[in-house]
Amino acid sequence: MTLGGSIACADEVISRPRFTDYSETLNAIGDTGGGSDTIDIESGNVVSATVSTAEQTFVFSNPSATGKSCSFTLLLTNGGSQTVNWPAEVDWAGGSAPDLTSSGVDALTFTTIDEGTIWYGFAAGLDMG
């Protein structure tokens, strides 16, 4: 069977799939320009953003319901060039946010199982390029 277009599963269970050559939706925020930006999980589980001119605050929205795991990866460019503020709900590995790269890309991963009450955050890779 070959399908084209999209299938809306409405948060229903799909059992025993086998995926080949799959992709995830990229939520490309682009240059944040300082201030506050919302990372909306419904817009994609891979997020890219660039920090450039001023202090930056990130907010996370629309995680999966309690009892379901929800994760996303943030590819953050030049995060160490400005102050970056994270939601208070982020529980960082080791107890504090990692030192971000001033000129390069950091890969950060966030996971929650309780609808965002706690986000477990960790650096998947720093100074990636």
mmCIF file of C-alpha atoms in Angstrom:
data_model
loop_
_atom_site.group_PDB
_atom_site.id
_atom_site.type_symbol
_atom_site.label_atom_id
_atom_site.label_comp_id
_atom_site.label_asym_id
_atom_site.label_seq_id
_atom_site.Cartn_x
_atom_site.Cartn_y
_atom_site.Cartn_z
ATOM 1 C CA MET A 1 0.000 0.000 0.000
ATOM 2 C CA THR A 2 1.325 3.450 -0.871
ATOM 3 C CA LEU A 3 -0.066 6.514 0.843
ATOM 4 C CA GLY A 4 0.331 10.132 -0.143
ATOM 5 C CA GLY A 5 -0.486 13.148 1.967
ATOM 6 C CA SER A 6 -1.073 12.907 5.688
ATOM 7 C CA ILE A 7 -2.811 10.632 8.166
ATOM 8 C CA ALA A 8 -4.381 12.249 11.252
ATOM 9 C CA CYS A 9 -4.246 9.700 14.080
ATOM 10 C CA ALA A 10 -5.727 12.070 16.698
ATOM 11 C CA ASP A 11 -3.384 10.807 19.466
ATOM 12 C CA GLU A 12 -4.470 7.204 18.938
ATOM 13 C CA VAL A 13 -2.133 4.218 19.312
ATOM 14 C CA ILE A 14 -0.393 2.702 16.299
ATOM 15 C CA SER A 15 0.975 -0.703 17.214
ATOM 16 C CA ARG A 16 4.044 -2.430 15.845
ATOM 17 C CA PRO A 17 5.031 -0.058 13.035
ATOM 18 C CA ARG A 18 8.286 -0.533 11.208
ATOM 19 C CA PHE A 19 9.731 2.677 9.827
ATOM 20 C CA THR A 20 12.237 3.071 7.046
ATOM 21 C CA ASP A 21 13.474 6.402 5.729
ATOM 22 C CA TYR A 22 11.439 8.558 8.109
ATOM 23 C CA SER A 23 11.812 12.208 9.037
ATOM 24 C CA GLU A 24 10.731 14.530 11.828
ATOM 25 C CA THR A 25 9.202 17.957 11.416
ATOM 26 C CA LEU A 26 11.650 20.845 11.834
ATOM 27 C CA ASN A 27 10.391 23.913 13.679
ATOM 28 C CA ALA A 28 12.850 26.510 12.334
ATOM 29 C CA ILE A 29 12.543 29.516 14.640
ATOM 30 C CA GLY A 30 15.481 31.306 12.994
ATOM 31 C CA ASP A 31 17.141 34.349 14.547
ATOM 32 C CA THR A 32 15.508 35.023 17.894
ATOM 33 C CA GLY A 33 16.720 38.629 18.177
ATOM 34 C CA GLY A 34 16.454 38.530 21.978
ATOM 35 C CA GLY A 35 13.335 38.675 24.102
ATOM 36 C CA SER A 36 11.088 35.641 24.504
ATOM 37 C CA ASP A 37 10.378 32.851 22.045
ATOM 38 C CA THR A 38 7.994 29.935 22.478
ATOM 39 C CA ILE A 39 9.039 26.451 21.429
ATOM 40 C CA ASP A 40 5.725 24.860 20.463
ATOM 41 C CA ILE A 41 6.097 21.078 20.469
ATOM 42 C CA GLU A 42 3.123 20.752 18.106
ATOM 43 C CA SER A 43 5.174 22.635 15.481
ATOM 44 C CA GLY A 44 7.924 19.986 15.420
ATOM 45 C CA ASN A 45 10.108 17.825 17.638
ATOM 46 C CA VAL A 46 13.329 19.174 16.162
ATOM 47 C CA VAL A 47 13.835 22.900 16.698
ATOM 48 C CA SER A 48 16.506 25.215 15.326
ATOM 49 C CA ALA A 49 17.203 28.728 16.579
ATOM 50 C CA THR A 50 19.996 31.300 16.556
ATOM 51 C CA VAL A 51 20.771 33.633 19.455
ATOM 52 C CA SER A 52 22.236 36.914 18.242
ATOM 53 C CA THR A 53 21.617 40.318 19.751
ATOM 54 C CA ALA A 54 20.242 40.288 23.316
ATOM 55 C CA GLU A 55 19.209 38.205 26.313
ATOM 56 C CA GLN A 56 16.976 35.334 25.210
ATOM 57 C CA THR A 57 14.208 33.532 27.105
ATOM 58 C CA PHE A 58 12.653 30.303 25.883
ATOM 59 C CA VAL A 59 9.180 29.031 26.825
ATOM 60 C CA PHE A 60 7.983 25.477 26.046
ATOM 61 C CA SER A 61 4.357 24.864 25.061
ATOM 62 C CA ASN A 62 1.977 22.032 24.097
ATOM 63 C CA PRO A 63 3.724 18.946 25.498
ATOM 64 C CA SER A 64 1.973 15.576 25.421
ATOM 65 C CA ALA A 65 -0.437 14.724 28.235
ATOM 66 C CA THR A 66 0.740 13.237 31.529
ATOM 67 C CA GLY A 67 1.617 9.572 31.164
ATOM 68 C CA LYS A 68 3.005 10.040 27.659
ATOM 69 C CA SER A 69 6.616 10.841 26.913
ATOM 70 C CA CYS A 70 7.298 14.033 25.009
ATOM 71 C CA SER A 71 10.744 15.056 23.774
ATOM 72 C CA PHE A 72 12.337 17.567 21.482
ATOM 73 C CA THR A 73 15.833 18.451 20.368
ATOM 74 C CA LEU A 74 16.956 22.069 20.109
ATOM 75 C CA LEU A 75 19.829 22.875 17.754
ATOM 76 C CA LEU A 76 20.902 26.237 19.149
ATOM 77 C CA THR A 77 23.410 28.391 17.275
ATOM 78 C CA ASN A 78 25.570 30.899 19.187
ATOM 79 C CA GLY A 79 23.704 30.240 22.467
ATOM 80 C CA GLY A 80 26.716 31.322 24.540
ATOM 81 C CA SER A 81 26.941 34.723 22.844
ATOM 82 C CA GLN A 82 24.103 36.095 25.018
ATOM 83 C CA THR A 83 22.380 35.163 28.267
ATOM 84 C CA VAL A 84 19.842 32.379 27.646
ATOM 85 C CA ASN A 85 17.050 31.833 30.174
ATOM 86 C CA TRP A 86 15.240 28.503 30.385
ATOM 87 C CA PRO A 87 11.846 27.671 31.863
ATOM 88 C CA ALA A 88 11.963 27.084 35.633
ATOM 89 C CA GLU A 89 10.526 23.597 34.942
ATOM 90 C CA VAL A 90 13.797 22.429 33.334
ATOM 91 C CA ASP A 91 15.748 20.028 35.560
ATOM 92 C CA TRP A 92 19.238 20.025 34.055
ATOM 93 C CA ALA A 93 21.567 17.030 34.182
ATOM 94 C CA GLY A 94 24.115 17.833 36.881
ATOM 95 C CA GLY A 95 21.878 20.514 38.398
ATOM 96 C CA SER A 96 22.676 23.480 36.149
ATOM 97 C CA ALA A 97 22.342 24.514 32.518
ATOM 98 C CA PRO A 98 25.388 23.747 30.361
ATOM 99 C CA ASP A 99 27.771 26.447 29.211
ATOM 100 C CA LEU A 100 26.717 27.098 25.638
ATOM 101 C CA THR A 101 28.978 27.752 22.665
ATOM 102 C CA SER A 102 29.484 31.416 21.704
ATOM 103 C CA SER A 103 30.111 30.678 18.045
ATOM 104 C CA GLY A 104 28.792 27.308 16.975
ATOM 105 C CA VAL A 105 25.940 24.850 17.434
ATOM 106 C CA ASP A 106 24.825 23.083 20.611
ATOM 107 C CA ALA A 107 22.382 20.159 20.561
ATOM 108 C CA LEU A 108 20.104 20.176 23.616
ATOM 109 C CA THR A 109 17.429 17.585 24.381
ATOM 110 C CA PHE A 110 14.378 18.024 26.611
ATOM 111 C CA THR A 111 11.992 15.279 27.802
ATOM 112 C CA THR A 112 8.859 15.318 29.977
ATOM 113 C CA ILE A 113 6.463 12.622 31.149
ATOM 114 C CA ASP A 114 4.139 14.864 33.176
ATOM 115 C CA GLU A 115 2.855 17.427 30.656
ATOM 116 C CA GLY A 116 5.778 19.784 31.262
ATOM 117 C CA THR A 117 5.665 19.952 35.072
ATOM 118 C CA ILE A 118 9.295 18.797 34.863
ATOM 119 C CA TRP A 119 11.409 18.927 31.716
ATOM 120 C CA TYR A 120 14.598 16.863 31.906
ATOM 121 C CA GLY A 121 17.239 18.780 29.973
ATOM 122 C CA PHE A 122 20.678 17.714 28.861
ATOM 123 C CA ALA A 123 23.349 18.636 26.372
ATOM 124 C CA ALA A 124 23.419 15.979 23.676
ATOM 125 C CA GLY A 125 26.433 17.709 22.157
ATOM 126 C CA LEU A 126 28.195 21.033 22.658
ATOM 127 C CA ASP A 127 30.175 22.948 20.046
ATOM 128 C CA MET A 128 28.946 20.706 17.260
ATOM 129 C CA GLY A 129 30.034 22.987 14.481
#
